[in-house]
XYZ file of N, CA and C in Angstrom:
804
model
N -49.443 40.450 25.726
C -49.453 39.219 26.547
C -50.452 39.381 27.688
N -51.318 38.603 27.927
C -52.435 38.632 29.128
C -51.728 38.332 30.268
N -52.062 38.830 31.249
C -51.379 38.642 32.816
C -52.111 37.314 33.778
N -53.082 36.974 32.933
C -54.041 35.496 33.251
C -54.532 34.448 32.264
N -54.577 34.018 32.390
C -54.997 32.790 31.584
C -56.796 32.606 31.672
N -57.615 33.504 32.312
C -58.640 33.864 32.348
C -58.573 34.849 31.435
N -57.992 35.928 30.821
C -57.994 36.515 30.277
C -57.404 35.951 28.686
N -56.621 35.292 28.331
C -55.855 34.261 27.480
C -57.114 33.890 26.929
N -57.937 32.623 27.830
C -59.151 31.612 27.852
C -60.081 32.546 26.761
N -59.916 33.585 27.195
C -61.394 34.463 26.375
C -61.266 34.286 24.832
N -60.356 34.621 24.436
C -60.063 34.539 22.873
C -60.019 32.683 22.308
N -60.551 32.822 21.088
C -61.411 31.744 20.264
C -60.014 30.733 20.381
N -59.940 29.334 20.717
C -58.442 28.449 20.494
C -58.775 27.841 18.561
N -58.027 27.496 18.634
C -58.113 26.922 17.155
C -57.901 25.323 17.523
N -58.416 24.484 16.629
C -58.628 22.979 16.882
C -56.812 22.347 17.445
N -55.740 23.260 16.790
C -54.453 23.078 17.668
C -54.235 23.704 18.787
N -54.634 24.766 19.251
C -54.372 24.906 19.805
C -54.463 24.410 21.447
N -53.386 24.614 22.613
C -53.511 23.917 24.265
C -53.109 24.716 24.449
N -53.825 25.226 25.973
C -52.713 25.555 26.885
C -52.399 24.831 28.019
N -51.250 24.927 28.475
C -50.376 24.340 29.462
C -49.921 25.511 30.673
N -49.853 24.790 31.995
C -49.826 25.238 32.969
C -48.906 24.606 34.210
N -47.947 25.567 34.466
C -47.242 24.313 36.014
C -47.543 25.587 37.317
N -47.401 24.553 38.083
C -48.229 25.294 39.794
C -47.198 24.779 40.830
N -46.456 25.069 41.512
C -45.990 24.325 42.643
C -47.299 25.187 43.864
N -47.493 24.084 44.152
C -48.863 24.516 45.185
C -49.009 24.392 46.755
N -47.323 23.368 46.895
C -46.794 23.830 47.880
C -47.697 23.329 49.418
N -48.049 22.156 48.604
C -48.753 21.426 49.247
C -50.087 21.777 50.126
N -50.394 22.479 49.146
C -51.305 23.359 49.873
C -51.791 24.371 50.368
N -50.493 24.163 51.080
C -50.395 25.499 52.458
C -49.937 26.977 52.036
N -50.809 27.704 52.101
C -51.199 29.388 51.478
C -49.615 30.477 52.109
N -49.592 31.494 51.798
C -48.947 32.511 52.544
C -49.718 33.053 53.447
N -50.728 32.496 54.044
C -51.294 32.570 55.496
C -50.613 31.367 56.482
N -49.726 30.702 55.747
C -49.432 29.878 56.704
C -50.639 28.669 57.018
N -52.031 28.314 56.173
C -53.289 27.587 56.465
C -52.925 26.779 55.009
N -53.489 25.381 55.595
C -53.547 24.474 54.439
C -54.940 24.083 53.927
N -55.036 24.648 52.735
C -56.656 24.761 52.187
C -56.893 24.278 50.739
N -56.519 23.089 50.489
C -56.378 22.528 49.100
C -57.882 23.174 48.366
N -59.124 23.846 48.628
C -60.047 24.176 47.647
C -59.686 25.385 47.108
N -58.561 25.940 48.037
C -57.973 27.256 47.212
C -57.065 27.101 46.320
N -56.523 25.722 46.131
C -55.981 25.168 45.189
C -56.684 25.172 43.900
N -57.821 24.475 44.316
C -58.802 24.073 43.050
C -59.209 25.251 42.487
N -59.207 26.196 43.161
C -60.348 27.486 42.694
C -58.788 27.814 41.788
N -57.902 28.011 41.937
C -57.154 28.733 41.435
C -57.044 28.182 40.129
N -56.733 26.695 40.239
C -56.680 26.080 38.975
C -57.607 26.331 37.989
N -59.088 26.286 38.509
C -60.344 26.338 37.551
C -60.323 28.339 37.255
N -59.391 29.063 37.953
C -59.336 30.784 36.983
C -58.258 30.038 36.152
N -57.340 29.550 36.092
C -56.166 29.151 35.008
C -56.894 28.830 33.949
N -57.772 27.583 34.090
C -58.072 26.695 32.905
C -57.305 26.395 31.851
N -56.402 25.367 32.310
C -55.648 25.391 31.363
C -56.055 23.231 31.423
N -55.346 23.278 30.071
C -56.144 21.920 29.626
C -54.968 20.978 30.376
N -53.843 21.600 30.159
C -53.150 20.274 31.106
C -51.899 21.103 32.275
N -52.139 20.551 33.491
C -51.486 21.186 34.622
C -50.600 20.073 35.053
N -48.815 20.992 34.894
C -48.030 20.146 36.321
C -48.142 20.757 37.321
N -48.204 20.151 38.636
C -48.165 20.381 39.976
C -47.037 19.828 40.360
N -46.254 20.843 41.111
C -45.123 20.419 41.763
C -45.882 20.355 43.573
N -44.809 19.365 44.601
C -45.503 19.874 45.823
C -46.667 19.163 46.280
N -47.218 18.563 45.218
C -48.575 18.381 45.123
C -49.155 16.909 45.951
N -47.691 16.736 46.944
C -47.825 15.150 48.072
C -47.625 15.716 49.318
N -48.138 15.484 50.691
C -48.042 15.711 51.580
C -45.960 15.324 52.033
N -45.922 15.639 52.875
C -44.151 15.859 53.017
C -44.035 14.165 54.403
N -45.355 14.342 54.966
C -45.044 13.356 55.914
C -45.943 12.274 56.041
N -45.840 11.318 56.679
C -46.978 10.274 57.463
C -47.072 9.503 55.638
N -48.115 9.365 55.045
C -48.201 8.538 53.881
C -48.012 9.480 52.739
N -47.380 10.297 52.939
C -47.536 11.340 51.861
C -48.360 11.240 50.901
N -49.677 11.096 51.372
C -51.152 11.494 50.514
C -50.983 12.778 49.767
N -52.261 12.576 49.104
C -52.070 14.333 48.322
C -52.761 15.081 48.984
N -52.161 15.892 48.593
C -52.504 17.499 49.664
C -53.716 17.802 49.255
N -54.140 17.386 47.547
C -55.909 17.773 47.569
C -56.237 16.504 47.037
N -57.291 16.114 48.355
C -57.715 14.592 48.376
C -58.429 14.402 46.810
N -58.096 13.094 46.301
C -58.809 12.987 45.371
C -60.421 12.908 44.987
N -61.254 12.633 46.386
C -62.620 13.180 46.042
C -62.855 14.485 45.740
N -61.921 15.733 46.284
C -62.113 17.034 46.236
C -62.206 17.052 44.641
N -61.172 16.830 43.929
C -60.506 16.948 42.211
C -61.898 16.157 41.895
N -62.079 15.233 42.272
C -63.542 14.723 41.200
C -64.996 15.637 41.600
N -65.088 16.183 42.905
C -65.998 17.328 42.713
C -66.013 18.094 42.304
N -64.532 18.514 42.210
C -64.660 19.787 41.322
C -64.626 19.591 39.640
N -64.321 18.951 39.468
C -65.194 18.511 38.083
C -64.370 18.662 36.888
N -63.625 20.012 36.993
C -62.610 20.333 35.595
C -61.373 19.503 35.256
N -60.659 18.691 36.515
C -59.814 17.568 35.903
C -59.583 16.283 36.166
N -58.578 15.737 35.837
C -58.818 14.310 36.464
C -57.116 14.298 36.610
N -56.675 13.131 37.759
C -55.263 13.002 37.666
C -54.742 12.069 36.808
N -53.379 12.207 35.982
C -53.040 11.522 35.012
C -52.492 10.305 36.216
N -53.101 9.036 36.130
C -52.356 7.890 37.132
C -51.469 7.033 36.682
N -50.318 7.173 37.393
C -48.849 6.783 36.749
C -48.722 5.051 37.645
N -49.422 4.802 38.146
C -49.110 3.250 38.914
C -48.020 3.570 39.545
N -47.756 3.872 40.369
C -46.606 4.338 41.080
C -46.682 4.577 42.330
N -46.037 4.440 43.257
C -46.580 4.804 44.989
C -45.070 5.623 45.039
N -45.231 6.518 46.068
C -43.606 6.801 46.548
C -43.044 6.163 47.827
N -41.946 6.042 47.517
C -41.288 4.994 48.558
C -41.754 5.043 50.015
N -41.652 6.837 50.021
C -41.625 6.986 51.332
C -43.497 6.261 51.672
N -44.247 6.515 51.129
C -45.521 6.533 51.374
C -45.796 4.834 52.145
N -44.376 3.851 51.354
C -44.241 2.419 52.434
C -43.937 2.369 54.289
N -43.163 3.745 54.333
C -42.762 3.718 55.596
C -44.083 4.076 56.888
N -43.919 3.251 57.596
C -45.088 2.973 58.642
C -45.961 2.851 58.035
N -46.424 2.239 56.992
C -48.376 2.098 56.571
C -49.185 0.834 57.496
N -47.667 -0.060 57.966
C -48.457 -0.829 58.653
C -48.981 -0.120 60.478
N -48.075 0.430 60.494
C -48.202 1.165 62.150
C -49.783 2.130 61.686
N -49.648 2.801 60.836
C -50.944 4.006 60.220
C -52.234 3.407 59.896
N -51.850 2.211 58.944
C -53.177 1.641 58.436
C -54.805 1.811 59.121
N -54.793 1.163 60.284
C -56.085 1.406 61.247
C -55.548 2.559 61.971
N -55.136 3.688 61.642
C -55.185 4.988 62.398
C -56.071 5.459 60.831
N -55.485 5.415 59.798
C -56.017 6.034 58.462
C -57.421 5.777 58.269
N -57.673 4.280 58.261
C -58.992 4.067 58.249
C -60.170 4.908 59.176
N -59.684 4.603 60.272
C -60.409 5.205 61.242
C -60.732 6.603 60.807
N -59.826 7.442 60.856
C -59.786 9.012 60.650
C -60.428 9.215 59.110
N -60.675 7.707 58.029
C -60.793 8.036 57.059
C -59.860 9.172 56.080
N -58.669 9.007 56.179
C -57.953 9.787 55.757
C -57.190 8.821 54.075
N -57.390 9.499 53.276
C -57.086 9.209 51.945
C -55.048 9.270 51.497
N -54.523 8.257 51.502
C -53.533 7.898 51.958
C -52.403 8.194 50.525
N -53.088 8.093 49.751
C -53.205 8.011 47.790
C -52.573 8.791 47.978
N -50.945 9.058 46.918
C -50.576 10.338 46.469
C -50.957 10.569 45.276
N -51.157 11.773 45.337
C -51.656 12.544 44.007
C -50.585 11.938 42.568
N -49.073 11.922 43.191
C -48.367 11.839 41.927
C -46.931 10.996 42.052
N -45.655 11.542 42.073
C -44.796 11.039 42.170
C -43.815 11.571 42.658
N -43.203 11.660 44.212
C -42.181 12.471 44.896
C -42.573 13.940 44.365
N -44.266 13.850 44.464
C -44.766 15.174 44.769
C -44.835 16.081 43.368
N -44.744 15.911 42.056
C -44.856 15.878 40.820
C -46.261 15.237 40.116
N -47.403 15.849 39.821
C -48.079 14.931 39.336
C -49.091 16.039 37.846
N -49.683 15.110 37.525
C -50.146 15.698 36.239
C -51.864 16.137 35.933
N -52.334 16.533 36.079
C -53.581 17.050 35.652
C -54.647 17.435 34.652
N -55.195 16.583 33.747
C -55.781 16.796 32.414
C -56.947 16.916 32.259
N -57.691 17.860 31.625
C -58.886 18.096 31.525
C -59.744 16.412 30.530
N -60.861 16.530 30.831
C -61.674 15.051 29.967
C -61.342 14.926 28.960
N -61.640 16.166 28.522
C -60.852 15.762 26.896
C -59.794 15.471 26.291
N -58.430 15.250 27.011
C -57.061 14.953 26.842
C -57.104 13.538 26.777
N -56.968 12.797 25.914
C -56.551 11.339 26.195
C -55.137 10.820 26.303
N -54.836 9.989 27.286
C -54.010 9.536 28.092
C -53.219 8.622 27.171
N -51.812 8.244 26.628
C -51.677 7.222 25.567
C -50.783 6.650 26.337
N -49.447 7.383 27.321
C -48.576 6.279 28.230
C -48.110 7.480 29.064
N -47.982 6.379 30.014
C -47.302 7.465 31.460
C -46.061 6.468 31.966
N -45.299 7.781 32.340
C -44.243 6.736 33.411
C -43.711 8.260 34.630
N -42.767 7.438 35.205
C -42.624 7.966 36.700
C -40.784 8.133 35.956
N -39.873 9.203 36.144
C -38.553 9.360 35.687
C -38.058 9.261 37.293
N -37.139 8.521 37.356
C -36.131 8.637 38.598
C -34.910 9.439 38.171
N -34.532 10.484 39.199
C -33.701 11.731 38.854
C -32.353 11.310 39.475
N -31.374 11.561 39.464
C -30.005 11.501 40.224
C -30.091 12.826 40.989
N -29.971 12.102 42.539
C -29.858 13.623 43.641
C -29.951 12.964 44.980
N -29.530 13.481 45.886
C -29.515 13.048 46.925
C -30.483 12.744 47.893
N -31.748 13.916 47.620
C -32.865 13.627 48.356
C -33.610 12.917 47.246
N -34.979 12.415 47.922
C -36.209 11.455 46.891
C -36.391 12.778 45.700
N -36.067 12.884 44.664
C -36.854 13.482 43.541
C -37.031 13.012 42.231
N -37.970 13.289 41.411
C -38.521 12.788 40.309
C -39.445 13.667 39.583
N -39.285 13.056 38.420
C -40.320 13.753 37.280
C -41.221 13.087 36.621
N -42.540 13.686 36.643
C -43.539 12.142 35.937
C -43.826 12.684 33.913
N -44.348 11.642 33.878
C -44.266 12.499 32.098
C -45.473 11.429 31.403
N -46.469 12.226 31.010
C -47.596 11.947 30.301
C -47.625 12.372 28.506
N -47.681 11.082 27.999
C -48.051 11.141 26.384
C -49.177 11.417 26.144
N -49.873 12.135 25.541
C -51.113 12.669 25.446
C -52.061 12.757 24.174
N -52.654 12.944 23.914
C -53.621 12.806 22.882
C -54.639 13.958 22.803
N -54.261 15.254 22.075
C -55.334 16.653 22.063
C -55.351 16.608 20.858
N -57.275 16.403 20.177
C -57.380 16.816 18.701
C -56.885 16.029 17.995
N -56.541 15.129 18.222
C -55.639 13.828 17.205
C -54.504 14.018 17.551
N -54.035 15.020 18.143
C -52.758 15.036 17.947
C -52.075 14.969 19.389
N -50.368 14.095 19.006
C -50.079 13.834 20.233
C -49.192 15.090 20.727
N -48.580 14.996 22.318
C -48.620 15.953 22.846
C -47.628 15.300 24.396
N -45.767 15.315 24.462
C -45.306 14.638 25.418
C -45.562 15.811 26.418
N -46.067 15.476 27.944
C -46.018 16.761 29.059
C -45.074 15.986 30.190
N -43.704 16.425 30.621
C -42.831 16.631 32.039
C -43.190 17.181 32.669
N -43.401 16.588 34.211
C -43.470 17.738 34.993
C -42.450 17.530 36.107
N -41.776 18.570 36.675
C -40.571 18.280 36.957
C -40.480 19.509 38.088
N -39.477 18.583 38.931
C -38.914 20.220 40.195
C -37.853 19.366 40.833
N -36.845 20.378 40.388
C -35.616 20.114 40.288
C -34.906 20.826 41.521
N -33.736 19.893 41.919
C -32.773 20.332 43.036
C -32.792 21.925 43.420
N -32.176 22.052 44.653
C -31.966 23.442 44.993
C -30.607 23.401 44.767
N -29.669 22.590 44.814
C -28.230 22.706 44.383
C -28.348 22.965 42.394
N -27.095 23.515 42.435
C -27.235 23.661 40.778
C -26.128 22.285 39.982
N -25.561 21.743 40.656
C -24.555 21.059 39.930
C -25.641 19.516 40.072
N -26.897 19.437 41.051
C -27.733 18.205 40.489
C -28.726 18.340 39.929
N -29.171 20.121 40.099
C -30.195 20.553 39.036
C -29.709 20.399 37.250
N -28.610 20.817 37.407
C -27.991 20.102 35.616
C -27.966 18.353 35.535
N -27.520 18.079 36.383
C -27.714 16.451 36.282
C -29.092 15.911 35.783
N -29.563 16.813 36.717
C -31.611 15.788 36.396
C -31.773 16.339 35.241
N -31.868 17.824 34.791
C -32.084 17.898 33.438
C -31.095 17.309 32.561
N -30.447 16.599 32.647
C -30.176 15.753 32.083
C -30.179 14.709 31.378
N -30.290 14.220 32.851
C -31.442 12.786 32.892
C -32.949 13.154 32.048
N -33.333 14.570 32.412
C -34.810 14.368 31.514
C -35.120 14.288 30.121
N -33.516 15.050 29.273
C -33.426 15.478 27.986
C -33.412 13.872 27.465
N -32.421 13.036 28.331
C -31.703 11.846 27.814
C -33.099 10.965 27.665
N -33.970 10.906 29.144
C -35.376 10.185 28.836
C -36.138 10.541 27.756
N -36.263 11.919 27.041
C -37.406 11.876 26.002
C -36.366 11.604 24.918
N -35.613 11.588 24.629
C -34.674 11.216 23.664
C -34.803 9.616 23.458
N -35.357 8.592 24.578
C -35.076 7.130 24.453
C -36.523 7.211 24.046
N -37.431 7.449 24.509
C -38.645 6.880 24.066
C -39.089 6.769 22.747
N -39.660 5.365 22.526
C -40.074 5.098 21.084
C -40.292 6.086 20.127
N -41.741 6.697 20.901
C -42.648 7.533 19.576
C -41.452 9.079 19.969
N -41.750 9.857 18.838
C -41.534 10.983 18.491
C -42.332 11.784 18.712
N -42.492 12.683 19.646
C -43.554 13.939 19.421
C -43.125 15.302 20.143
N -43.982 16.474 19.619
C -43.614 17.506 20.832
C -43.918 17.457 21.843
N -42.479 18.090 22.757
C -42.698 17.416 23.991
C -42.906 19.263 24.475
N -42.989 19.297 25.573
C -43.214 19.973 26.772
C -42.609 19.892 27.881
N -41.704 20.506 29.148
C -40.929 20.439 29.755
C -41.559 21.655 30.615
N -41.992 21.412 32.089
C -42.352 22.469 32.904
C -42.484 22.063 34.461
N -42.132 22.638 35.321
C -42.188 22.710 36.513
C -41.146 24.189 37.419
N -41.080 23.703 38.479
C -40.069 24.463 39.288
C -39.074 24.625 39.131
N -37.828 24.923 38.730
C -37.166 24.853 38.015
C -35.784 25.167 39.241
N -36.065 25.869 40.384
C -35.089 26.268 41.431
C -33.691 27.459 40.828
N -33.955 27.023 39.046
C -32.889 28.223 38.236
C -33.472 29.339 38.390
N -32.580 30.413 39.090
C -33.141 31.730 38.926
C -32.873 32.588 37.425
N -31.671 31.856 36.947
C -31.064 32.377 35.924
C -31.329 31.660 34.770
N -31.358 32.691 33.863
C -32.869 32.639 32.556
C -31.409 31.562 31.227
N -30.198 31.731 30.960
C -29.102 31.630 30.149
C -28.068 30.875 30.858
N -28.211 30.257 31.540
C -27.357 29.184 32.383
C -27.755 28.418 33.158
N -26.639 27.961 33.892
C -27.188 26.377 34.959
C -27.767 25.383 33.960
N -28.708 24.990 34.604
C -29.415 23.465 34.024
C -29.951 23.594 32.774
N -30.699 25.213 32.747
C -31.648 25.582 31.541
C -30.203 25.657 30.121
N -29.442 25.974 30.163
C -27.957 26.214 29.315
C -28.167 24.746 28.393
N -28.158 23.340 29.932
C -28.099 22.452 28.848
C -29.206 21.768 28.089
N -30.351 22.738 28.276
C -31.237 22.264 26.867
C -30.803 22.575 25.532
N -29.916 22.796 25.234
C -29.137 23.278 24.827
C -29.793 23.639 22.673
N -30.569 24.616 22.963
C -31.567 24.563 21.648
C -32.687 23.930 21.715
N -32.908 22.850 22.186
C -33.663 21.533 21.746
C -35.083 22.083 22.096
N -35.338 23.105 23.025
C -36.014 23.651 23.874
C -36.360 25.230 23.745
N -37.470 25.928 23.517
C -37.102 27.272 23.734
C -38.054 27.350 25.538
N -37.589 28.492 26.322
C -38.277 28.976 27.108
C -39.748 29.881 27.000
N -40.632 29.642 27.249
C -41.437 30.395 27.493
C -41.691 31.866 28.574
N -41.986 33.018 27.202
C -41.424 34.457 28.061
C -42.506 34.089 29.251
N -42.638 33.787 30.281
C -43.594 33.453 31.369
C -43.468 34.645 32.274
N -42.493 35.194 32.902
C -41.807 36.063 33.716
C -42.062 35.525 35.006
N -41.675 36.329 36.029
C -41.459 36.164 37.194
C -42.653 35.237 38.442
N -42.315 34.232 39.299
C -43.164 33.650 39.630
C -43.199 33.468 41.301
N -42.062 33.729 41.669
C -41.426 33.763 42.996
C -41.187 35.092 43.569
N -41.202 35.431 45.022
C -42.820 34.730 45.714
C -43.797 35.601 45.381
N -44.973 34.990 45.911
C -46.172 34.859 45.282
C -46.802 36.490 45.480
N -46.435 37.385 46.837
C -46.601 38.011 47.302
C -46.340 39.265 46.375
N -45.110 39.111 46.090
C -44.194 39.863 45.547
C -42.871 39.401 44.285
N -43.573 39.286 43.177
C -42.497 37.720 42.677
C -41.710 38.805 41.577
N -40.185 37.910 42.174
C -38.964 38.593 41.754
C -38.532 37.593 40.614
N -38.525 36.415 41.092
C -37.730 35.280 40.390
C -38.709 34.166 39.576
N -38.108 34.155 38.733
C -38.427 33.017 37.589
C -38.210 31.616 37.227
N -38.401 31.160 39.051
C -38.626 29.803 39.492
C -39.115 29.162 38.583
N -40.373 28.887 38.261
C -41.366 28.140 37.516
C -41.348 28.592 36.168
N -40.856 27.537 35.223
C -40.663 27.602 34.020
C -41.686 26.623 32.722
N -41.795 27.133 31.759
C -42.504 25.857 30.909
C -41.477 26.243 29.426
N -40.720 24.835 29.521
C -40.055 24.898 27.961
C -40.590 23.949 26.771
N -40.324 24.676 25.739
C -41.121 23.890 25.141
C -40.132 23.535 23.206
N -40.744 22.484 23.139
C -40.387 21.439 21.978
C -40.348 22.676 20.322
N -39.274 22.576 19.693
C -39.265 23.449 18.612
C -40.491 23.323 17.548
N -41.217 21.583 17.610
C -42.179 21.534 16.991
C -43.739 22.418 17.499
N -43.710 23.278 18.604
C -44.220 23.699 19.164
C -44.408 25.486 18.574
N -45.339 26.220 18.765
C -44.954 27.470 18.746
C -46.211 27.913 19.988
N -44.938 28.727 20.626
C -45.726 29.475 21.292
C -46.346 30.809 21.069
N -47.888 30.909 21.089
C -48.943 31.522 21.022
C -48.851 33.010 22.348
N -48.688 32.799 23.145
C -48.842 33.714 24.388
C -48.473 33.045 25.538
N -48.044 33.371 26.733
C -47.650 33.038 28.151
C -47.598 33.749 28.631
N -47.682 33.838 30.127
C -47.024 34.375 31.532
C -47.676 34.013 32.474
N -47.917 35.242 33.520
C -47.766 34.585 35.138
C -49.521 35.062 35.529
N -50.022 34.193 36.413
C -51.212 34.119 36.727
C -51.632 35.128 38.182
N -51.835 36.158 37.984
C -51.971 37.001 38.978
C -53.132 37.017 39.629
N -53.723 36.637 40.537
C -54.993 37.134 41.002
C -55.147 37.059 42.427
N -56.152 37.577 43.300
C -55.404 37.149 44.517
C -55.773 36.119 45.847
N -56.808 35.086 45.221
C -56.742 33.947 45.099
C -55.215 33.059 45.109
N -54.499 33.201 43.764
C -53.205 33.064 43.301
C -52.236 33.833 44.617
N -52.374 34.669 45.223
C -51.127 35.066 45.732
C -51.512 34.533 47.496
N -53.047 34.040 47.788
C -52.976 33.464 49.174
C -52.803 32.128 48.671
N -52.885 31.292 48.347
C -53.471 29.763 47.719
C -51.539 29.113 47.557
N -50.565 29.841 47.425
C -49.197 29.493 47.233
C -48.444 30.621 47.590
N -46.522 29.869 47.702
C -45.850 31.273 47.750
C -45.301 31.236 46.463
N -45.492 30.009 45.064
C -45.486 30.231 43.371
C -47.161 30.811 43.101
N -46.831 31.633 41.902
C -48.076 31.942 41.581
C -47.959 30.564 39.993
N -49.413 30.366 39.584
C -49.214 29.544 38.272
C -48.491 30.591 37.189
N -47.901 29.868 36.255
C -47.143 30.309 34.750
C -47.813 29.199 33.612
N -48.212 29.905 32.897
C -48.902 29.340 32.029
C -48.472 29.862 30.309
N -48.591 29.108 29.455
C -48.790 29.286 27.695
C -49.146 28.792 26.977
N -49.880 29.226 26.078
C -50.690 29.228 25.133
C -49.899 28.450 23.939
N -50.136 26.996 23.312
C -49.381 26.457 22.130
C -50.087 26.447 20.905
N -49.484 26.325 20.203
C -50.156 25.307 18.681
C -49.366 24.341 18.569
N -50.397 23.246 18.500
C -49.758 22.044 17.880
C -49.758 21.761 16.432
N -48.064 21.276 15.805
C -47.743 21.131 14.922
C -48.271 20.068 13.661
């Protein structure tokens, strides 16, 4: 198993094959305590992975913009954001008091995604439907979920970060199993984000109950020194996984206090 996805990247993909990647990025802000969204980008472009969830990935206050402005992501060239039509609630509160403060300062107001969840696809991924999942929990959370199109073939991606309590972290996965279960088309899906389960055989992960295997990813938490296996990517039985794990570099360990978890698929 490669310890990077720079290292993964090197070997030949086959016309099925993707890899997939989730990041809580934590809005930015490094284990220096500095908020530097191009250390975001750099990190992403050692991943290279064709499609990225970002957890984190909305500012926490004022319009909750995204933490890496969207001109940055179009200079840097390797992705584009999957756009779900969606604003977050909070992002209504004071826009009229902010509006001519924003302008002025020129400050980009746009969130990246959805209660800080958003999706990331390289050019070549085509986009077929998106929606925004509303979760049951007490604070604002949600999961966004992109239908996709790699090689002809389709491809469902969740991206998701779930409660710190465990009795609403089973609820939302819940709610997420029950959402890909309603939707029309049929395909392999993908299931990845933060997961807040430390435990690999219970809690929330228990009730995927088969439908799902885990990806051996290992440990992702914290970034410094990572014990726990926060950040998860599960994936659809029509799926096989090729290779995974955790993205070490040390870029990766200032840039967040998750490092990325990434794996290697074939599509069925």
């Amino acid at each position: 198993m490669a310890d990077t996805l720079t290292e993964a990247g090197s070997r030949p993909l086959t016309p099925r094959s993707i890899t997939v990647a989730s990041y809580n990025m934590r809005k930015a802000i490094g284990t220096d305590r500095r908020r530097d969204p191009l250390r975001v980008l750099d990190v992403l472009r050692e991943v290279n992975a064709d499609v990225v969830a970002l957890q984190e990935a909305d500012k926490r206050f004022g319009g909750r913009g995204s933490a890496v402005p969207h001109e940055l992501i179009d200079d840097h060239g390797l992705y584009r954001p999957v756009a779900l039509g969606v604003r977050n609630r909070r992002m209504l509160d004071g826009m009229a008091l902010r509006r001519r403060v924003d302008e002025l300062l020129k400050v980009d107001t746009r969130s990246l995604g959805w209660h800080g969840n958003a999706i990331l696809v390289k050019p070549h991924v085509g986009i077929l439907d998106v929606a925004a999942l509303e979760l049951p929990t007490l604070e604002p959370r949600g999961a966004v979920m992109a239908e996709l199109l790699i090689n002809d073939r389709p491809l469902r991606v969740i991206g998701l970060h779930l409660d710190l309590s465990g009795l609403w972290r089973r609820r939302q996965m819940k709610a997420i199993v029950e959402a890909v279960g309603k939707r029309s088309q049929q395909m392999p899906t993908v299931l990845m984000g933060d997961t807040n389960e430390w435990r690999s055989a219970a809690g929330c992960l228990k009730d995927l109950d088969g439908a799902f295997r885990i990806a051996p990813t290992g440990p992702s938490f914290h970034a410094r020194r990572p014990v726990a296996p926060l950040d998860r990517i599960m994936v659809g039985k029509e799926l096989r996984i090729e290779a995974a794990g955790v993205h070490h570099s040390e870029a990766a360990r200032r840039a967040s206090d998750h490092l990325p978890v990434w794996a290697r698929l074939v599509l069925g």
